[in-house]
């Protein structure tokens, strides 16, 4: 009947080892709202699209000539943003002011 005692002692010996291996886990709150931006480019050249929410310019991606692209913006500092677009040579540029709406797609048409 010594088996249960040895087993219990082995478990007691493992407890400090298990405690030493345990790591703290960072718990974060749910991310803020995500907003969808659809950018249509009627121009004959691709446009590089970014946005500025008042804290700096962030790159979204490229929208092809005569095409459109959909981008997701998460936790912007402000829902009122500027959408900035330029071609690769920086000859053509467009700036549009938009207000992001939760649960809706905000559409932006580059050009006039």
PDB file of N, CA and C in Angstrom, residues 25-106:
ATOM      1  N   UNK A  25      -0.978  35.503 -18.848  1.00  0.00           N
ATOM      2  CA  UNK A  25      -1.672  35.653 -20.119  1.00  0.00           C
ATOM      3  C   UNK A  25      -2.256  37.058 -20.169  1.00  0.00           C
ATOM      4  N   UNK A  26      -1.928  37.765 -21.229  1.00  0.00           N
ATOM      5  CA  UNK A  26      -2.472  39.103 -21.401  1.00  0.00           C
ATOM      6  C   UNK A  26      -3.922  39.001 -21.848  1.00  0.00           C
ATOM      7  N   UNK A  27      -4.767  39.704 -21.166  1.00  0.00           N
ATOM      8  CA  UNK A  27      -6.182  39.714 -21.521  1.00  0.00           C
ATOM      9  C   UNK A  27      -6.501  41.097 -22.060  1.00  0.00           C
ATOM     10  N   UNK A  28      -6.995  41.131 -23.293  1.00  0.00           N
ATOM     11  CA  UNK A  28      -7.326  42.398 -23.917  1.00  0.00           C
ATOM     12  C   UNK A  28      -8.818  42.476 -24.136  1.00  0.00           C
ATOM     13  N   UNK A  29      -9.308  43.694 -24.157  1.00  0.00           N
ATOM     14  CA  UNK A  29     -10.729  43.873 -24.424  1.00  0.00           C
ATOM     15  C   UNK A  29     -10.996  43.643 -25.906  1.00  0.00           C
ATOM     16  N   UNK A  30     -12.236  43.569 -26.249  1.00  0.00           N
ATOM     17  CA  UNK A  30     -12.621  43.386 -27.650  1.00  0.00           C
ATOM     18  C   UNK A  30     -12.105  44.561 -28.477  1.00  0.00           C
ATOM     19  N   UNK A  31     -11.685  44.304 -29.718  1.00  0.00           N
ATOM     20  CA  UNK A  31     -11.242  45.414 -30.559  1.00  0.00           C
ATOM     21  C   UNK A  31     -12.408  46.343 -30.850  1.00  0.00           C
ATOM     22  N   UNK A  32     -12.066  47.573 -31.165  1.00  0.00           N
ATOM     23  CA  UNK A  32     -13.096  48.565 -31.469  1.00  0.00           C
ATOM     24  C   UNK A  32     -13.817  48.228 -32.756  1.00  0.00           C
ATOM     25  N   UNK A  33     -14.717  49.084 -33.154  1.00  0.00           N
ATOM     26  CA  UNK A  33     -15.500  48.814 -34.361  1.00  0.00           C
ATOM     27  C   UNK A  33     -14.635  48.827 -35.620  1.00  0.00           C
ATOM     28  N   UNK A  34     -15.064  48.076 -36.600  1.00  0.00           N
ATOM     29  CA  UNK A  34     -14.397  48.043 -37.902  1.00  0.00           C
ATOM     30  C   UNK A  34     -15.310  48.738 -38.914  1.00  0.00           C
ATOM     31  N   UNK A  35     -14.711  49.493 -39.784  1.00  0.00           N
ATOM     32  CA  UNK A  35     -15.458  50.233 -40.804  1.00  0.00           C
ATOM     33  C   UNK A  35     -14.987  49.778 -42.175  1.00  0.00           C
ATOM     34  N   UNK A  36     -15.920  49.678 -43.109  1.00  0.00           N
ATOM     35  CA  UNK A  36     -15.597  49.252 -44.470  1.00  0.00           C
ATOM     36  C   UNK A  36     -15.621  50.458 -45.394  1.00  0.00           C
ATOM     37  N   UNK A  37     -14.554  50.579 -46.181  1.00  0.00           N
ATOM     38  CA  UNK A  37     -14.403  51.673 -47.123  1.00  0.00           C
ATOM     39  C   UNK A  37     -14.276  51.068 -48.509  1.00  0.00           C
ATOM     40  N   UNK A  38     -15.150  51.466 -49.413  1.00  0.00           N
ATOM     41  CA  UNK A  38     -15.055  51.006 -50.803  1.00  0.00           C
ATOM     42  C   UNK A  38     -14.613  52.178 -51.661  1.00  0.00           C
ATOM     43  N   UNK A  39     -13.478  51.994 -52.329  1.00  0.00           N
ATOM     44  CA  UNK A  39     -12.892  53.062 -53.141  1.00  0.00           C
ATOM     45  C   UNK A  39     -13.000  52.677 -54.605  1.00  0.00           C
ATOM     46  N   UNK A  40     -13.637  53.556 -55.399  1.00  0.00           N
ATOM     47  CA  UNK A  40     -13.773  53.348 -56.840  1.00  0.00           C
ATOM     48  C   UNK A  40     -12.835  54.306 -57.551  1.00  0.00           C
ATOM     49  N   UNK A  41     -12.072  53.764 -58.478  1.00  0.00           N
ATOM     50  CA  UNK A  41     -11.096  54.548 -59.223  1.00  0.00           C
ATOM     51  C   UNK A  41     -11.485  54.586 -60.698  1.00  0.00           C
ATOM     52  N   UNK A  42     -12.139  55.667 -61.162  1.00  0.00           N
ATOM     53  CA  UNK A  42     -12.524  55.759 -62.570  1.00  0.00           C
ATOM     54  C   UNK A  42     -11.381  56.215 -63.480  1.00  0.00           C
ATOM     55  N   UNK A  43     -10.225  56.482 -62.911  1.00  0.00           N
ATOM     56  CA  UNK A  43      -9.101  57.004 -63.690  1.00  0.00           C
ATOM     57  C   UNK A  43      -8.369  55.879 -64.440  1.00  0.00           C
ATOM     58  N   UNK A  44      -7.627  56.231 -65.486  1.00  0.00           N
ATOM     59  CA  UNK A  44      -6.948  55.223 -66.305  1.00  0.00           C
ATOM     60  C   UNK A  44      -5.599  54.762 -65.735  1.00  0.00           C
ATOM     61  N   UNK A  45      -5.326  55.064 -64.476  1.00  0.00           N
ATOM     62  CA  UNK A  45      -4.072  54.640 -63.852  1.00  0.00           C
ATOM     63  C   UNK A  45      -4.360  54.172 -62.421  1.00  0.00           C
ATOM     64  N   UNK A  46      -3.599  53.196 -61.941  1.00  0.00           N
ATOM     65  CA  UNK A  46      -3.797  52.715 -60.566  1.00  0.00           C
ATOM     66  C   UNK A  46      -3.524  53.825 -59.561  1.00  0.00           C
ATOM     67  N   UNK A  47      -4.217  53.771 -58.440  1.00  0.00           N
ATOM     68  CA  UNK A  47      -4.039  54.771 -57.391  1.00  0.00           C
ATOM     69  C   UNK A  47      -3.683  54.086 -56.074  1.00  0.00           C
ATOM     70  N   UNK A  48      -2.701  54.637 -55.382  1.00  0.00           N
ATOM     71  CA  UNK A  48      -2.293  54.166 -54.064  1.00  0.00           C
ATOM     72  C   UNK A  48      -3.141  54.923 -53.052  1.00  0.00           C
ATOM     73  N   UNK A  49      -3.875  54.183 -52.217  1.00  0.00           N
ATOM     74  CA  UNK A  49      -4.856  54.790 -51.317  1.00  0.00           C
ATOM     75  C   UNK A  49      -4.400  54.687 -49.866  1.00  0.00           C
ATOM     76  N   UNK A  50      -4.531  55.801 -49.147  1.00  0.00           N
ATOM     77  CA  UNK A  50      -4.218  55.886 -47.726  1.00  0.00           C
ATOM     78  C   UNK A  50      -5.346  56.648 -47.045  1.00  0.00           C
ATOM     79  N   UNK A  51      -5.301  56.683 -45.723  1.00  0.00           N
ATOM     80  CA  UNK A  51      -6.255  57.521 -44.990  1.00  0.00           C
ATOM     81  C   UNK A  51      -5.549  58.195 -43.831  1.00  0.00           C
ATOM     82  N   UNK A  52      -6.120  59.309 -43.390  1.00  0.00           N
ATOM     83  CA  UNK A  52      -5.605  60.041 -42.242  1.00  0.00           C
ATOM     84  C   UNK A  52      -6.769  60.291 -41.297  1.00  0.00           C
ATOM     85  N   UNK A  53      -6.647  59.792 -40.063  1.00  0.00           N
ATOM     86  CA  UNK A  53      -7.702  59.982 -39.060  1.00  0.00           C
ATOM     87  C   UNK A  53      -7.331  61.061 -38.055  1.00  0.00           C
ATOM     88  N   UNK A  54      -6.344  61.875 -38.396  1.00  0.00           N
ATOM     89  CA  UNK A  54      -5.904  62.945 -37.516  1.00  0.00           C
ATOM     90  C   UNK A  54      -4.662  62.586 -36.720  1.00  0.00           C
ATOM     91  N   UNK A  55      -4.256  61.325 -36.771  1.00  0.00           N
ATOM     92  CA  UNK A  55      -3.063  60.902 -36.034  1.00  0.00           C
ATOM     93  C   UNK A  55      -1.937  60.484 -36.971  1.00  0.00           C
ATOM     94  N   UNK A  56      -2.150  60.601 -38.256  1.00  0.00           N
ATOM     95  CA  UNK A  56      -1.117  60.225 -39.221  1.00  0.00           C
ATOM     96  C   UNK A  56      -1.712  59.460 -40.380  1.00  0.00           C
ATOM     97  N   UNK A  57      -0.945  59.372 -41.443  1.00  0.00           N
ATOM     98  CA  UNK A  57      -1.389  58.714 -42.668  1.00  0.00           C
ATOM     99  C   UNK A  57      -1.074  57.223 -42.587  1.00  0.00           C
ATOM    100  N   UNK A  58      -2.074  56.411 -42.974  1.00  0.00           N
ATOM    101  CA  UNK A  58      -1.910  54.951 -42.981  1.00  0.00           C
ATOM    102  C   UNK A  58      -2.273  54.413 -44.362  1.00  0.00           C
ATOM    103  N   UNK A  59      -1.422  53.563 -44.874  1.00  0.00           N
ATOM    104  CA  UNK A  59      -1.607  52.979 -46.204  1.00  0.00           C
ATOM    105  C   UNK A  59      -2.715  51.930 -46.170  1.00  0.00           C
ATOM    106  N   UNK A  60      -3.606  51.983 -47.159  1.00  0.00           N
ATOM    107  CA  UNK A  60      -4.645  50.964 -47.304  1.00  0.00           C
ATOM    108  C   UNK A  60      -4.288  49.973 -48.402  1.00  0.00           C
ATOM    109  N   UNK A  61      -3.868  50.478 -49.565  1.00  0.00           N
ATOM    110  CA  UNK A  61      -3.534  49.587 -50.672  1.00  0.00           C
ATOM    111  C   UNK A  61      -3.684  50.298 -51.998  1.00  0.00           C
ATOM    112  N   UNK A  62      -3.676  49.517 -53.066  1.00  0.00           N
ATOM    113  CA  UNK A  62      -3.769  50.067 -54.414  1.00  0.00           C
ATOM    114  C   UNK A  62      -5.094  49.670 -55.046  1.00  0.00           C
ATOM    115  N   UNK A  63      -5.694  50.632 -55.746  1.00  0.00           N
ATOM    116  CA  UNK A  63      -6.910  50.367 -56.503  1.00  0.00           C
ATOM    117  C   UNK A  63      -6.548  50.469 -57.977  1.00  0.00           C
ATOM    118  N   UNK A  64      -6.848  49.435 -58.723  1.00  0.00           N
ATOM    119  CA  UNK A  64      -6.471  49.384 -60.134  1.00  0.00           C
ATOM    120  C   UNK A  64      -7.218  50.430 -60.957  1.00  0.00           C
ATOM    121  N   UNK A  65      -6.681  50.698 -62.151  1.00  0.00           N
ATOM    122  CA  UNK A  65      -7.318  51.635 -63.074  1.00  0.00           C
ATOM    123  C   UNK A  65      -8.713  51.139 -63.417  1.00  0.00           C
ATOM    124  N   UNK A  66      -9.678  52.034 -63.407  1.00  0.00           N
ATOM    125  CA  UNK A  66     -11.077  51.706 -63.700  1.00  0.00           C
ATOM    126  C   UNK A  66     -11.591  50.556 -62.839  1.00  0.00           C
ATOM    127  N   UNK A  67     -11.092  50.468 -61.615  1.00  0.00           N
ATOM    128  CA  UNK A  67     -11.501  49.385 -60.721  1.00  0.00           C
ATOM    129  C   UNK A  67     -11.951  49.909 -59.372  1.00  0.00           C
ATOM    130  N   UNK A  68     -12.162  48.987 -58.465  1.00  0.00           N
ATOM    131  CA  UNK A  68     -12.544  49.372 -57.108  1.00  0.00           C
ATOM    132  C   UNK A  68     -11.878  48.420 -56.125  1.00  0.00           C
ATOM    133  N   UNK A  69     -11.775  48.883 -54.901  1.00  0.00           N
ATOM    134  CA  UNK A  69     -11.175  48.079 -53.846  1.00  0.00           C
ATOM    135  C   UNK A  69     -11.897  48.319 -52.546  1.00  0.00           C
ATOM    136  N   UNK A  70     -11.954  47.296 -51.734  1.00  0.00           N
ATOM    137  CA  UNK A  70     -12.629  47.393 -50.444  1.00  0.00           C
ATOM    138  C   UNK A  70     -11.586  47.216 -49.339  1.00  0.00           C
ATOM    139  N   UNK A  71     -11.629  48.109 -48.359  1.00  0.00           N
ATOM    140  CA  UNK A  71     -10.664  48.104 -47.272  1.00  0.00           C
ATOM    141  C   UNK A  71     -11.408  48.163 -45.941  1.00  0.00           C
ATOM    142  N   UNK A  72     -10.801  47.584 -44.917  1.00  0.00           N
ATOM    143  CA  UNK A  72     -11.376  47.617 -43.570  1.00  0.00           C
ATOM    144  C   UNK A  72     -10.463  48.462 -42.698  1.00  0.00           C
ATOM    145  N   UNK A  73     -11.062  49.403 -42.006  1.00  0.00           N
ATOM    146  CA  UNK A  73     -10.333  50.277 -41.085  1.00  0.00           C
ATOM    147  C   UNK A  73     -10.817  49.932 -39.679  1.00  0.00           C
ATOM    148  N   UNK A  74      -9.887  49.570 -38.814  1.00  0.00           N
ATOM    149  CA  UNK A  74     -10.257  49.227 -37.440  1.00  0.00           C
ATOM    150  C   UNK A  74      -9.749  50.290 -36.469  1.00  0.00           C
ATOM    151  N   UNK A  75     -10.557  50.596 -35.520  1.00  0.00           N
ATOM    152  CA  UNK A  75     -10.278  51.544 -34.432  1.00  0.00           C
ATOM    153  C   UNK A  75      -9.592  52.834 -34.872  1.00  0.00           C
ATOM    154  N   UNK A  76     -10.204  53.572 -35.801  1.00  0.00           N
ATOM    155  CA  UNK A  76      -9.616  54.865 -36.149  1.00  0.00           C
ATOM    156  C   UNK A  76      -9.776  55.836 -34.978  1.00  0.00           C
ATOM    157  N   UNK A  77      -8.899  56.818 -34.915  1.00  0.00           N
ATOM    158  CA  UNK A  77      -8.971  57.820 -33.849  1.00  0.00           C
ATOM    159  C   UNK A  77     -10.221  58.682 -34.006  1.00  0.00           C
ATOM    160  N   UNK A  78     -10.683  58.812 -35.232  1.00  0.00           N
ATOM    161  CA  UNK A  78     -11.883  59.606 -35.520  1.00  0.00           C
ATOM    162  C   UNK A  78     -12.642  58.925 -36.654  1.00  0.00           C
ATOM    163  N   UNK A  79     -13.954  59.072 -36.654  1.00  0.00           N
ATOM    164  CA  UNK A  79     -14.737  58.532 -37.771  1.00  0.00           C
ATOM    165  C   UNK A  79     -14.698  59.466 -38.970  1.00  0.00           C
ATOM    166  N   UNK A  80     -14.322  60.724 -38.750  1.00  0.00           N
ATOM    167  CA  UNK A  80     -14.146  61.667 -39.860  1.00  0.00           C
ATOM    168  C   UNK A  80     -12.706  61.547 -40.333  1.00  0.00           C
ATOM    169  N   UNK A  81     -12.532  61.034 -41.546  1.00  0.00           N
ATOM    170  CA  UNK A  81     -11.183  60.799 -42.060  1.00  0.00           C
ATOM    171  C   UNK A  81     -11.010  61.465 -43.413  1.00  0.00           C
ATOM    172  N   UNK A  82      -9.765  61.591 -43.819  1.00  0.00           N
ATOM    173  CA  UNK A  82      -9.429  62.026 -45.170  1.00  0.00           C
ATOM    174  C   UNK A  82      -8.885  60.816 -45.913  1.00  0.00           C
ATOM    175  N   UNK A  83      -9.423  60.561 -47.084  1.00  0.00           N
ATOM    176  CA  UNK A  83      -8.921  59.498 -47.947  1.00  0.00           C
ATOM    177  C   UNK A  83      -8.000  60.161 -48.963  1.00  0.00           C
ATOM    178  N   UNK A  84      -6.783  59.663 -49.018  1.00  0.00           N
ATOM    179  CA  UNK A  84      -5.766  60.241 -49.896  1.00  0.00           C
ATOM    180  C   UNK A  84      -5.397  59.208 -50.945  1.00  0.00           C
ATOM    181  N   UNK A  85      -5.300  59.653 -52.197  1.00  0.00           N
ATOM    182  CA  UNK A  85      -4.933  58.733 -53.272  1.00  0.00           C
ATOM    183  C   UNK A  85      -3.971  59.440 -54.208  1.00  0.00           C
ATOM    184  N   UNK A  86      -2.981  58.704 -54.673  1.00  0.00           N
ATOM    185  CA  UNK A  86      -2.026  59.240 -55.638  1.00  0.00           C
ATOM    186  C   UNK A  86      -1.569  58.114 -56.558  1.00  0.00           C
ATOM    187  N   UNK A  87      -1.173  58.505 -57.769  1.00  0.00           N
ATOM    188  CA  UNK A  87      -0.604  57.497 -58.657  1.00  0.00           C
ATOM    189  C   UNK A  87       0.863  57.293 -58.293  1.00  0.00           C
ATOM    190  N   UNK A  88       1.483  56.291 -58.871  1.00  0.00           N
ATOM    191  CA  UNK A  88       2.857  55.943 -58.510  1.00  0.00           C
ATOM    192  C   UNK A  88       3.839  57.075 -58.788  1.00  0.00           C
ATOM    193  N   UNK A  89       3.623  57.827 -59.852  1.00  0.00           N
ATOM    194  CA  UNK A  89       4.519  58.934 -60.200  1.00  0.00           C
ATOM    195  C   UNK A  89       4.188  60.209 -59.422  1.00  0.00           C
ATOM    196  N   UNK A  90       3.119  60.182 -58.646  1.00  0.00           N
ATOM    197  CA  UNK A  90       2.654  61.334 -57.859  1.00  0.00           C
ATOM    198  C   UNK A  90       2.280  62.535 -58.736  1.00  0.00           C
ATOM    199  N   UNK A  91       1.780  62.226 -59.933  1.00  0.00           N
ATOM    200  CA  UNK A  91       1.311  63.274 -60.843  1.00  0.00           C
ATOM    201  C   UNK A  91      -0.145  63.597 -60.538  1.00  0.00           C
ATOM    202  N   UNK A  92      -0.933  62.562 -60.277  1.00  0.00           N
ATOM    203  CA  UNK A  92      -2.354  62.729 -59.991  1.00  0.00           C
ATOM    204  C   UNK A  92      -2.601  62.404 -58.525  1.00  0.00           C
ATOM    205  N   UNK A  93      -3.302  63.293 -57.834  1.00  0.00           N
ATOM    206  CA  UNK A  93      -3.638  63.004 -56.442  1.00  0.00           C
ATOM    207  C   UNK A  93      -5.044  63.505 -56.135  1.00  0.00           C
ATOM    208  N   UNK A  94      -5.687  62.818 -55.207  1.00  0.00           N
ATOM    209  CA  UNK A  94      -7.068  63.126 -54.831  1.00  0.00           C
ATOM    210  C   UNK A  94      -7.160  63.039 -53.316  1.00  0.00           C
ATOM    211  N   UNK A  95      -7.883  63.971 -52.714  1.00  0.00           N
ATOM    212  CA  UNK A  95      -8.179  63.918 -51.282  1.00  0.00           C
ATOM    213  C   UNK A  95      -9.685  64.071 -51.116  1.00  0.00           C
ATOM    214  N   UNK A  96     -10.264  63.148 -50.375  1.00  0.00           N
ATOM    215  CA  UNK A  96     -11.713  63.175 -50.113  1.00  0.00           C
ATOM    216  C   UNK A  96     -11.932  63.077 -48.606  1.00  0.00           C
ATOM    217  N   UNK A  97     -12.839  63.878 -48.079  1.00  0.00           N
ATOM    218  CA  UNK A  97     -13.231  63.788 -46.672  1.00  0.00           C
ATOM    219  C   UNK A  97     -14.477  62.936 -46.570  1.00  0.00           C
ATOM    220  N   UNK A  98     -14.462  61.968 -45.660  1.00  0.00           N
ATOM    221  CA  UNK A  98     -15.614  61.086 -45.479  1.00  0.00           C
ATOM    222  C   UNK A  98     -15.827  60.838 -43.990  1.00  0.00           C
ATOM    223  N   UNK A  99     -17.040  60.423 -43.677  1.00  0.00           N
ATOM    224  CA  UNK A  99     -17.378  60.021 -42.312  1.00  0.00           C
ATOM    225  C   UNK A  99     -17.694  58.530 -42.353  1.00  0.00           C
ATOM    226  N   UNK A 100     -16.955  57.758 -41.567  1.00  0.00           N
ATOM    227  CA  UNK A 100     -17.169  56.313 -41.501  1.00  0.00           C
ATOM    228  C   UNK A 100     -18.404  56.020 -40.667  1.00  0.00           C
ATOM    229  N   UNK A 101     -19.240  55.130 -41.161  1.00  0.00           N
ATOM    230  CA  UNK A 101     -20.473  54.772 -40.460  1.00  0.00           C
ATOM    231  C   UNK A 101     -20.424  53.300 -40.064  1.00  0.00           C
ATOM    232  N   UNK A 102     -20.694  53.011 -38.795  1.00  0.00           N
ATOM    233  CA  UNK A 102     -20.649  51.606 -38.358  1.00  0.00           C
ATOM    234  C   UNK A 102     -21.732  50.784 -39.042  1.00  0.00           C
ATOM    235  N   UNK A 103     -21.362  49.593 -39.482  1.00  0.00           N
ATOM    236  CA  UNK A 103     -22.327  48.690 -40.100  1.00  0.00           C
ATOM    237  C   UNK A 103     -22.687  49.037 -41.525  1.00  0.00           C
ATOM    238  N   UNK A 104     -22.030  50.034 -42.106  1.00  0.00           N
ATOM    239  CA  UNK A 104     -22.314  50.435 -43.486  1.00  0.00           C
ATOM    240  C   UNK A 104     -21.018  50.525 -44.275  1.00  0.00           C
ATOM    241  N   UNK A 105     -21.130  50.392 -45.567  1.00  0.00           N
ATOM    242  CA  UNK A 105     -19.972  50.567 -46.444  1.00  0.00           C
ATOM    243  C   UNK A 105     -19.915  52.032 -46.848  1.00  0.00           C
ATOM    244  N   UNK A 106     -18.791  52.670 -46.574  1.00  0.00           N
ATOM    245  CA  UNK A 106     -18.595  54.074 -46.961  1.00  0.00           C
ATOM    246  C   UNK A 106     -17.950  54.070 -48.336  1.00  0.00           C
TER     247      UNK A 106
END
